[in-house]
């Protein structure tokens, strides 16, 4: 540290960087000695505080390069750098503002050569990891059907989040499946080493292990970074927690910013206890609560607080705003999912007619599957929309897979559909095998399903390929015969079941595969609307094609935003519609018997509510369609936790 500035210059610089901050923000920005926990509520200006804190530290005489500011996204890191540059100019150059992974990669490239490892490693992305894992399973003679590669990678990722290597994982394995995961983990690690590659989880784990095993290297970085700032601390996992704890161990100048009420990423390995137990780890820490909200009306804040206050695992705080009052929170009870969607879209059209920009309206839901009815309502109304963090419903791979299975039932010579699903799930039917099946079908003048049923007669197919083709062809032939006697949703369900598609998703056992299963269930339920038509299967396939054609969004046009509650974190909108507020959706069915999961669902609700600036709508449906028929719903308990005087209730009328 150098303190070369005169007292007057220092004081002037300090005053300048604190202009416009409220008293609590000033308190957070100016506490530069010792640990600091900043509990930053939604819309409380935490990025502003982080920026001003960095500037204040520099104004106090610390070198910019002695400051490490860690964020979770490159976007957040770049925004922090931009704000620092705008505030300090050249004086702010040198601050290390980056993500956890960027920091770790930089450390490893610098330090690996000193311990006999190459610093010129590659970083394996998702597709690379999948490719390596498939090679591992093949070498171990493990079936991808029984041991889905993505499921194995998910288990390994969880282990690395907990800083658990292959040997420790093997020692803790308590089931046959876990012993096979341990074998795959060990081989996967060896193959990455042979390739001189690390995956994203390795970046964190290897850096922690490097610091633990090399005190000299750790000391170097402890002395280099005299101030540690960590954003979104409630989202840190075990590896990230250990990393920051090691870096701050000597000087203990660590400031963490977060909001336990917005901890919603347990499925990614985040541990809310990291922020809840910060005061245990640093007993001398100062706690600053940023409770003044600059985004929402007091009505919205009061509604959100009355929901989240029911959680036991939380810090005591309550947001307030100078914007007193506000419009009541609208609760709408629809007759069906389609009715709910029509109401929401019509209400958005009304708001836009009153002058609200379409892009300032957002529809937020718990699962991707819920987007289907709203997308159809938007298309019918001719209102443009954008889906956050993902593909539109009919563009999702698993939905296109399901439609392709149905197309094969309807169109015997649909080669494109066969190419799409022949190996979904894996059956050993690659491009060469498909080409042989197609050629045989052409020679015999039969459909592709018929050709696969005659797989034994197709020259050039290996024994496993004949088996795979015969199983697929037999399943599809059976479903084709049953097509006219089954409701369309049931037909799709049975087709995906008999072809092994649903089983493969269930076996994968990841949160992503669960989301895909929910999407497929939503699709099956939506197909009931075609059952009364003359040709349900053909009517759906035609409508699906037309919907896809209309579903091309021009990014230059203003559009309504749709997305999951997880994808909306950090965003804000003038009007927010939280939809599908029913038991089993929000809170999700997986959380109903687990108190910790239920609390996270409540935090999701809180995050969604606090995205709204002026207007907040909470909607649900009395019934939803499943492939076996309409199912009655129960309104989410979270709505009942909001005081009645804050609500305006509107009920569906025929």
XYZ file of C-alpha atoms in Angstrom:
654
model
C 0.000 0.000 0.000
C 1.170 3.508 -0.743
C -0.314 6.604 0.863
C 1.349 9.412 -1.075
C -1.628 11.737 -1.460
C -1.913 14.818 0.681
C -4.644 14.859 3.339
C -6.644 17.542 1.514
C -6.462 15.734 -1.824
C -7.475 12.462 -0.205
C -10.433 14.045 1.567
C -11.600 15.724 -1.615
C -11.325 12.481 -3.575
C -13.227 10.579 -0.914
C -16.038 13.120 -0.831
C -16.327 13.070 -4.607
C -16.829 9.295 -4.867
C -19.499 9.341 -2.141
C -21.745 11.966 -3.748
C -25.371 10.864 -4.111
C -25.159 7.852 -1.790
C -27.619 7.333 1.049
C -26.228 6.897 4.616
C -26.185 3.077 4.526
C -24.506 3.060 1.101
C -21.861 5.436 2.430
C -21.309 3.121 5.383
C -20.799 0.151 3.041
C -18.462 2.068 0.737
C -16.207 3.485 3.458
C -15.567 0.498 5.727
C -12.173 -0.494 4.322
C -10.563 -2.245 7.308
C -11.780 -5.686 8.354
C -14.516 -7.979 7.046
C -17.756 -6.517 5.745
C -21.116 -8.133 4.979
C -23.334 -5.991 2.756
C -26.896 -7.296 2.733
C -28.109 -5.644 -0.446
C -31.831 -6.029 -1.012
C -33.387 -6.081 -4.471
C -33.105 -2.723 -6.241
C -30.956 -1.199 -3.495
C -28.109 -0.058 -5.777
C -25.506 -2.689 -4.969
C -23.540 -2.174 -8.203
C -23.316 1.527 -7.395
C -22.046 0.675 -3.913
C -19.466 -1.777 -5.264
C -18.181 0.819 -7.720
C -17.986 3.566 -5.107
C -16.318 1.224 -2.621
C -13.566 0.407 -5.127
C -13.139 4.122 -5.852
C -13.051 4.954 -2.126
C -10.359 2.352 -1.468
C -8.238 3.823 -4.273
C -8.919 7.371 -3.014
C -7.690 6.192 0.392
C -4.282 5.464 -1.089
C -4.436 1.802 -2.067
C -3.107 0.751 -5.443
C -5.799 -0.364 -7.961
C -3.992 -3.636 -8.576
C -4.326 -4.529 -4.896
C -8.111 -4.824 -5.327
C -9.809 -8.034 -6.502
C -13.515 -7.758 -7.344
C -15.130 -11.092 -8.171
C -18.466 -11.354 -9.970
C -20.511 -14.228 -11.351
C -20.869 -13.057 -14.939
C -18.650 -11.366 -17.485
C -21.429 -8.831 -17.985
C -21.304 -7.828 -14.314
C -17.504 -7.659 -14.379
C -17.504 -5.467 -17.496
C -20.167 -3.174 -16.027
C -18.083 -2.755 -12.884
C -14.965 -1.930 -14.928
C -16.917 0.570 -17.062
C -18.321 2.337 -14.002
C -14.896 2.483 -12.326
C -13.374 3.963 -15.489
C -16.157 6.549 -15.729
C -15.638 7.508 -12.093
C -11.837 7.460 -11.843
C -10.467 7.447 -15.402
C -6.868 6.222 -15.639
C -6.594 6.235 -11.860
C -8.853 3.171 -11.737
C -6.868 1.061 -14.197
C -5.427 -2.135 -12.802
C -8.340 -3.322 -10.659
C -8.874 -7.050 -11.088
C -12.613 -7.195 -11.838
C -13.495 -10.600 -13.200
C -15.469 -13.798 -12.688
C -14.385 -16.632 -10.423
C -13.480 -18.753 -13.440
C -11.500 -15.986 -15.146
C -9.533 -15.335 -11.987
C -8.748 -19.013 -11.479
C -7.704 -19.521 -15.097
C -5.341 -16.553 -14.797
C -3.799 -17.898 -11.581
C -3.374 -21.425 -12.927
C -1.752 -20.279 -16.168
C 0.727 -18.229 -14.135
C 1.490 -20.801 -11.427
C 1.153 -24.244 -13.018
C 4.622 -24.101 -14.685
C 6.206 -23.596 -11.268
C 4.801 -26.884 -9.971
C 5.563 -28.935 -13.061
C 2.287 -28.545 -14.934
C 1.587 -26.783 -18.194
C -0.004 -23.361 -18.082
C -1.106 -23.759 -21.694
C -4.141 -25.880 -20.887
C -7.361 -25.724 -22.868
C -10.745 -25.274 -21.206
C -13.243 -27.981 -22.127
C -16.714 -26.617 -22.852
C -19.985 -28.525 -22.452
C -19.720 -30.335 -25.793
C -16.085 -31.272 -25.122
C -17.006 -32.675 -21.723
C -19.825 -34.719 -23.216
C -17.560 -36.129 -25.902
C -14.902 -37.140 -23.361
C -17.469 -38.706 -21.040
C -18.966 -40.759 -23.876
C -15.476 -42.061 -24.635
C -15.048 -42.927 -20.939
C -18.306 -44.874 -20.830
C -17.360 -46.766 -23.963
C -13.964 -47.668 -22.497
C -15.595 -48.808 -19.244
C -18.175 -50.792 -21.222
C -21.013 -48.874 -19.585
C -24.267 -48.373 -21.469
C -25.202 -44.750 -22.149
C -28.785 -45.830 -21.650
C -28.114 -47.010 -18.082
C -25.498 -44.360 -17.362
C -26.483 -41.189 -19.261
C -23.329 -39.142 -19.896
C -24.957 -35.855 -18.839
C -26.127 -37.432 -15.592
C -22.608 -38.708 -14.849
C -21.126 -35.270 -15.624
C -23.699 -33.657 -13.318
C -22.645 -35.965 -10.462
C -18.958 -35.224 -11.097
C -19.650 -31.486 -11.196
C -21.397 -31.691 -7.816
C -18.392 -33.572 -6.425
C -15.967 -30.921 -7.690
C -18.146 -28.160 -6.217
C -17.531 -29.880 -2.872
C -13.781 -30.195 -3.645
C -14.090 -33.965 -3.825
C -11.637 -35.791 -6.098
C -12.192 -39.245 -7.668
C -10.577 -41.161 -4.788
C -12.642 -39.457 -2.103
C -15.776 -39.851 -4.215
C -15.042 -43.570 -4.612
C -14.468 -43.935 -0.872
C -17.852 -42.324 -0.154
C -19.787 -44.252 -2.823
C -22.666 -46.095 -1.174
C -24.567 -47.429 -4.193
C -23.658 -49.447 -7.260
C -24.433 -46.432 -9.435
C -22.071 -44.228 -7.418
C -19.253 -46.785 -7.773
C -19.656 -46.592 -11.551
C -19.711 -42.774 -11.383
C -16.451 -42.966 -9.407
C -14.870 -45.113 -12.133
C -16.049 -42.699 -14.815
C -14.808 -39.734 -12.750
C -11.310 -41.221 -12.427
C -11.055 -42.025 -16.146
C -12.551 -38.646 -17.111
C -9.929 -36.845 -15.051
C -7.125 -38.907 -16.619
C -8.358 -38.221 -20.154
C -8.549 -34.467 -19.512
C -4.995 -34.552 -18.126
C -3.791 -36.407 -21.218
C -5.409 -33.695 -23.350
C -3.913 -30.972 -21.130
C -7.435 -29.697 -20.530
C -9.512 -28.528 -17.574
C -13.271 -28.202 -17.360
C -15.009 -25.245 -15.679
C -15.276 -26.970 -12.305
C -11.585 -27.880 -12.468
C -10.646 -24.201 -12.660
C -12.082 -23.605 -9.192
C -11.038 -26.894 -7.623
C -7.470 -26.842 -8.954
C -6.945 -23.272 -7.742
C -8.092 -24.155 -4.219
C -5.847 -27.246 -4.222
C -2.961 -25.155 -5.570
C -3.299 -22.640 -2.734
C -3.735 -25.329 -0.068
C -0.699 -27.279 -1.249
C 1.628 -24.359 -1.911
C 1.751 -21.829 0.956
C 4.287 -19.703 -0.899
C 1.978 -19.240 -3.882
C -0.987 -18.527 -1.607
C 1.025 -15.920 0.289
C 1.922 -14.230 -3.005
C -1.749 -13.662 -3.853
C -2.687 -12.772 -0.280
C -0.082 -10.023 -0.336
C -1.078 -8.933 -3.835
C -4.795 -8.571 -3.128
C -5.263 -6.493 -0.001
C -8.973 -5.999 -0.659
C -11.320 -8.787 -1.753
C -14.837 -7.957 -2.967
C -17.297 -10.714 -3.845
C -20.603 -9.979 -5.550
C -23.692 -12.231 -5.286
C -22.157 -14.054 -2.336
C -25.389 -15.956 -1.691
C -24.736 -17.842 -4.949
C -21.282 -19.181 -4.009
C -20.603 -22.903 -3.737
C -18.143 -24.696 -1.457
C -15.162 -24.266 -3.812
C -15.811 -20.518 -4.263
C -16.281 -20.113 -0.529
C -12.954 -21.819 0.225
C -11.148 -19.801 -2.459
C -12.193 -16.414 -1.077
C -11.560 -17.543 2.503
C -7.992 -18.539 1.611
C -7.281 -15.258 -0.184
C -8.529 -13.142 2.729
C -7.084 -15.257 5.534
C -4.086 -13.037 6.345
C -5.482 -9.481 6.147
C -9.234 -10.270 6.414
C -10.182 -7.291 4.245
C -13.030 -9.074 2.553
C -16.331 -7.498 1.614
C -19.135 -9.702 0.377
C -22.315 -8.394 -1.172
C -25.456 -10.442 -1.436
C -29.036 -11.064 -0.460
C -30.001 -14.298 1.236
C -33.595 -13.645 0.137
C -32.424 -14.017 -3.477
C -30.538 -17.291 -3.064
C -32.166 -19.423 -5.786
C -29.382 -21.518 -7.297
C -29.074 -24.557 -5.046
C -29.377 -26.761 -8.153
C -26.096 -25.223 -9.378
C -24.330 -25.975 -6.110
C -24.947 -22.618 -4.381
C -25.028 -22.844 -0.581
C -27.067 -20.196 1.271
C -25.155 -21.038 4.456
C -22.114 -19.213 3.055
C -23.827 -15.856 3.494
C -25.867 -16.836 6.562
C -22.698 -17.987 8.374
C -20.407 -15.127 7.279
C -20.557 -13.594 10.746
C -19.498 -16.934 12.259
C -16.498 -17.105 9.924
C -15.605 -13.456 10.595
C -16.843 -12.586 14.109
C -15.347 -9.095 13.881
C -17.216 -8.260 10.653
C -19.362 -5.211 10.149
C -22.882 -5.771 8.757
C -24.525 -3.111 6.595
C -28.083 -3.535 5.369
C -29.086 -1.774 2.160
C -32.851 -1.676 2.622
C -33.815 1.396 0.607
C -35.242 0.232 -2.702
C -35.065 2.420 -5.811
C -37.142 0.161 -8.096
C -40.567 -0.820 -6.802
C -43.577 0.750 -5.146
C -44.133 0.214 -1.429
C -47.159 -1.992 -2.148
C -45.013 -4.377 -4.201
C -42.255 -4.380 -1.559
C -44.759 -5.045 1.236
C -46.287 -7.910 -0.732
C -42.893 -9.472 -1.391
C -41.786 -9.073 2.225
C -44.919 -10.762 3.547
C -44.060 -13.783 1.440
C -40.349 -14.116 2.220
C -40.695 -13.354 5.940
C -42.122 -16.863 6.395
C -38.649 -18.309 5.710
C -36.643 -19.307 8.770
C -33.244 -19.279 7.013
C -32.867 -15.551 6.394
C -31.372 -12.356 7.785
C -33.785 -9.864 9.280
C -34.347 -6.968 6.859
C -37.208 -5.174 5.145
C -37.094 -3.077 1.997
C -38.643 0.374 1.868
C -38.948 3.104 -0.722
C -39.623 6.800 -0.857
C -42.298 5.970 -3.487
C -45.138 5.519 -1.028
C -48.309 3.655 -1.953
C -48.708 2.247 -5.443
C -51.305 0.283 -7.360
C -52.632 -2.875 -5.706
C -51.236 -6.239 -6.771
C -53.647 -7.821 -9.254
C -54.554 -11.473 -8.657
C -56.275 -13.231 -11.556
C -57.877 -16.658 -11.313
C -58.439 -18.231 -14.731
C -60.550 -21.196 -15.729
C -57.703 -22.891 -17.661
C -54.114 -22.340 -18.759
C -55.409 -20.975 -22.063
C -57.762 -18.566 -20.284
C -54.908 -17.419 -18.030
C -52.749 -16.783 -21.109
C -55.508 -14.861 -22.926
C -56.020 -12.619 -19.895
C -52.310 -11.872 -19.576
C -51.857 -11.058 -23.268
C -55.015 -8.906 -23.344
C -53.859 -7.047 -20.227
C -50.465 -6.421 -21.834
C -52.217 -5.071 -24.932
C -54.265 -2.762 -22.680
C -51.158 -1.473 -20.879
C -49.398 -0.862 -24.187
C -52.492 1.020 -25.383
C -52.106 3.259 -22.334
C -48.548 4.097 -23.342
C -46.454 1.454 -21.606
C -43.649 0.139 -23.877
C -44.133 -3.513 -24.805
C -40.514 -4.274 -23.843
C -41.226 -3.106 -20.289
C -43.710 -5.979 -19.763
C -42.537 -9.413 -18.625
C -44.138 -12.800 -18.048
C -42.260 -14.950 -15.528
C -42.917 -18.613 -14.765
C -41.402 -21.460 -12.741
C -40.705 -23.925 -15.545
C -40.009 -23.630 -19.265
C -43.031 -25.842 -19.975
C -45.377 -23.046 -18.936
C -44.372 -20.864 -21.882
C -46.415 -22.924 -24.352
C -49.883 -21.440 -23.700
C -48.525 -17.865 -23.601
C -46.579 -18.294 -26.835
C -49.728 -19.513 -28.567
C -51.721 -16.574 -27.160
C -49.068 -14.113 -28.389
C -49.056 -15.690 -31.846
C -52.855 -15.568 -32.066
C -52.867 -11.923 -30.964
C -50.007 -10.971 -33.288
C -47.949 -9.612 -30.392
C -44.152 -10.048 -30.677
C -42.337 -11.701 -27.789
C -38.854 -12.780 -26.732
C -37.932 -15.762 -24.579
C -35.150 -15.181 -22.048
C -32.331 -17.676 -21.712
C -33.619 -20.379 -23.931
C -35.398 -21.494 -27.045
C -39.057 -20.990 -27.679
C -41.231 -23.931 -26.787
C -41.476 -25.602 -30.194
C -37.792 -24.884 -30.905
C -36.523 -26.850 -27.909
C -34.648 -29.961 -28.929
C -36.738 -32.424 -26.932
C -39.980 -30.896 -28.221
C -38.720 -31.188 -31.793
C -37.733 -34.779 -31.037
C -41.254 -35.536 -29.810
C -42.824 -33.929 -32.881
C -40.476 -35.929 -35.123
C -41.664 -39.163 -33.527
C -45.248 -38.172 -34.327
C -44.258 -37.201 -37.880
C -42.864 -40.680 -38.423
C -46.267 -42.088 -37.499
C -48.006 -39.774 -39.959
C -45.496 -39.564 -42.817
C -43.846 -42.923 -43.667
C -41.067 -41.434 -45.803
C -40.047 -38.530 -43.532
C -36.277 -38.993 -43.627
C -35.517 -35.795 -41.733
C -37.570 -36.966 -38.756
C -35.844 -40.353 -38.797
C -32.436 -38.682 -38.853
C -33.477 -36.618 -35.859
C -34.688 -39.425 -33.595
C -33.010 -42.597 -34.834
C -30.354 -42.230 -32.149
C -32.477 -40.470 -29.502
C -31.952 -42.343 -27.221
C -28.716 -44.001 -28.499
C -29.333 -47.062 -30.661
C -26.104 -47.179 -32.658
C -27.919 -45.763 -35.707
C -25.552 -43.179 -37.114
C -25.698 -41.474 -40.559
C -24.268 -44.501 -42.381
C -26.854 -46.871 -40.869
C -29.689 -44.463 -41.630
C -28.516 -44.205 -45.234
C -28.735 -48.007 -45.559
C -32.253 -48.019 -44.059
C -33.388 -45.266 -46.452
C -31.885 -47.038 -49.470
C -33.627 -50.306 -48.511
C -36.959 -48.480 -48.108
C -36.569 -46.941 -51.565
C -35.647 -50.266 -53.178
C -38.590 -52.046 -51.571
C -40.932 -49.073 -52.037
C -41.939 -49.108 -48.365
C -41.972 -46.553 -45.583
C -39.044 -46.063 -43.228
C -40.845 -47.674 -40.286
C -41.604 -50.747 -42.410
C -37.968 -50.849 -43.490
C -36.741 -50.851 -39.898
C -39.139 -53.689 -39.106
C -37.257 -55.641 -41.809
C -33.858 -54.716 -40.402
C -32.630 -58.318 -40.625
C -32.829 -58.036 -44.424
C -30.884 -54.755 -44.681
C -27.353 -55.424 -45.924
C -24.443 -53.673 -44.268
C -26.008 -53.152 -40.853
C -24.131 -54.560 -37.892
C -25.875 -56.871 -35.449
C -26.360 -54.072 -32.840
C -27.649 -51.722 -35.572
C -30.162 -54.311 -36.750
C -31.307 -54.745 -33.152
C -31.658 -50.987 -32.634
C -33.507 -50.472 -35.938
C -35.857 -53.392 -35.277
C -36.726 -52.168 -31.774
C -37.452 -48.647 -33.036
C -39.424 -49.869 -36.057
C -41.490 -52.317 -33.989
C -42.353 -49.643 -31.400
C -43.386 -47.136 -34.074
C -45.393 -49.726 -36.009
C -47.310 -50.607 -32.848
C -48.080 -46.956 -32.193
C -49.077 -46.328 -35.805
C -51.715 -49.071 -35.500
C -52.988 -47.558 -32.257
C -52.987 -43.969 -33.538
C -56.644 -43.829 -34.518
C -57.925 -45.202 -31.208
C -55.875 -43.134 -28.729
C -56.189 -39.495 -27.657
C -53.323 -37.569 -29.199
C -51.616 -36.819 -25.880
C -51.787 -40.483 -24.923
C -50.403 -41.439 -28.337
C -47.380 -39.196 -27.833
C -46.830 -40.437 -24.283
C -46.971 -44.110 -25.287
C -44.728 -43.495 -28.314
C -42.046 -41.803 -26.228
C -42.367 -44.523 -23.592
C -42.103 -47.468 -26.003
C -39.166 -45.939 -27.882
C -37.256 -45.445 -24.614
C -37.151 -41.643 -24.918
C -38.851 -40.905 -21.591
C -36.869 -43.592 -19.784
C -33.598 -42.055 -21.006
C -34.604 -38.637 -19.645
C -35.663 -40.122 -16.306
C -32.380 -42.026 -16.031
C -30.338 -38.897 -16.712
C -31.451 -37.574 -13.350
C -30.448 -33.926 -13.777
C -32.442 -30.741 -13.232
C -32.212 -30.152 -17.003
C -33.692 -33.566 -17.819
C -36.479 -32.943 -15.279
C -37.252 -29.656 -17.013
C -37.411 -31.473 -20.366
C -39.824 -34.031 -18.908
C -42.038 -31.180 -17.692
C -41.985 -29.638 -21.166
C -43.070 -32.940 -22.718
C -45.853 -33.327 -20.157
C -47.065 -29.824 -21.033
C -47.030 -30.734 -24.733
C -49.023 -33.907 -24.082
C -51.627 -31.985 -22.128
C -51.938 -29.308 -24.810
C -52.767 -31.929 -27.459
C -56.263 -32.481 -25.992
C -57.508 -29.512 -28.015
C -56.991 -31.562 -31.217
C -58.911 -34.677 -30.124
C -62.267 -33.419 -31.421
C -60.862 -32.546 -34.853
C -61.326 -34.835 -37.825
C -57.641 -35.842 -38.047
C -56.018 -34.945 -34.702
C -52.496 -36.077 -35.570
C -52.349 -34.339 -38.955
C -54.080 -31.222 -37.594
C -51.499 -30.868 -34.853
C -48.525 -31.413 -37.167
C -49.845 -28.825 -39.610
C -50.502 -26.307 -36.840
C -47.083 -26.968 -35.337
C -45.400 -26.156 -38.657
C -47.405 -22.958 -39.044
C -46.640 -21.898 -35.476
C -42.950 -22.406 -36.094
C -43.125 -20.230 -39.213
C -44.815 -17.420 -37.307
C -42.455 -17.844 -34.420
C -39.654 -15.868 -36.003
C -38.942 -12.831 -33.929
C -37.370 -9.721 -35.365
C -34.995 -8.525 -32.650
C -35.296 -4.955 -33.903
C -38.968 -4.900 -32.986
C -40.161 -4.132 -29.525
C -41.440 -7.264 -27.839
C -42.734 -8.604 -24.556
C -40.260 -10.616 -22.506
C -40.924 -14.134 -21.225
C -38.695 -16.312 -19.108
C -38.235 -18.420 -16.024
C -37.867 -16.820 -12.636
C -34.231 -17.933 -12.601
C -33.497 -16.211 -15.914
C -35.052 -12.924 -14.727
C -32.800 -12.411 -11.712
C -31.076 -9.053 -11.943
C -33.630 -7.635 -14.391
C -36.483 -5.174 -13.857
C -39.687 -4.277 -15.707
C -42.486 -1.755 -15.375
C -45.110 -4.524 -15.358
C -44.498 -8.127 -14.291
C -46.867 -11.081 -14.624
C -46.034 -14.011 -12.333
C -48.042 -16.868 -13.819
C -48.955 -20.430 -12.879
C -49.073 -19.704 -9.146
C -50.347 -23.114 -8.112
C -49.212 -25.800 -5.711
C -46.922 -28.094 -7.710
C -45.770 -25.298 -10.014
C -44.757 -22.586 -7.534
C -43.905 -24.021 -5.115
C -42.696 -26.831 -7.362
C -43.855 -30.362 -6.618
C -40.267 -31.411 -5.786
C -40.210 -28.930 -2.894
C -43.482 -29.759 -1.171
C -41.988 -32.280 1.271
C -38.653 -30.571 1.897
C -38.605 -27.447 4.053
C -35.297 -26.147 2.651
C -36.485 -26.548 -0.930
C -39.784 -24.906 -0.005
C -37.877 -21.905 1.352
C -35.966 -21.625 -1.913
C -39.268 -21.679 -3.821
C -40.454 -18.828 -1.608
C -37.263 -16.932 -2.466
C -38.023 -17.508 -6.148
C -41.429 -15.923 -5.607
C -39.735 -13.002 -3.857
C -37.268 -12.545 -6.729
C -40.114 -12.531 -9.242
C -42.202 -10.014 -7.306
C -39.277 -7.618 -6.860
C -38.625 -7.474 -10.619
C -41.729 -5.217 -10.894
C -41.457 -1.453 -10.729
C -45.078 -0.261 -11.030
C -47.494 -3.106 -11.822
C -47.490 -6.648 -10.467
C -49.887 -9.417 -11.527
C -50.183 -12.839 -9.894
C -52.143 -15.342 -11.984
C -53.200 -18.982 -11.804
C -55.676 -21.402 -13.382
C -58.373 -23.485 -11.703
C -57.524 -26.451 -13.970
C -54.759 -27.591 -16.329
C -54.780 -30.205 -19.033
C -52.761 -33.363 -18.669
C -52.665 -35.988 -21.383
C -55.202 -38.004 -19.405
C -57.577 -35.061 -18.994
C -58.104 -31.805 -17.050
C -56.682 -31.690 -13.532
C -57.958 -29.381 -10.799
C -55.324 -27.183 -9.199
C -54.798 -25.552 -5.806
C -53.753 -21.925 -5.578
C -50.187 -21.365 -4.395
C -49.778 -20.898 -0.654
C -47.589 -17.882 -1.449
C -50.592 -15.833 -2.587
C -52.346 -16.461 0.735
C -49.276 -15.088 2.546
C -49.894 -11.625 1.042
C -52.246 -9.378 3.081
C -55.637 -9.033 1.438
C -55.531 -5.231 1.565
C -52.614 -5.244 -0.888
C -54.550 -7.244 -3.502
C -57.112 -6.653 -6.214
C -58.719 -10.021 -7.044
C -60.209 -10.724 -10.472
C -61.848 -14.057 -11.236
C -62.577 -15.659 -14.602
C -66.073 -15.129 -15.902
C -67.565 -17.094 -18.810
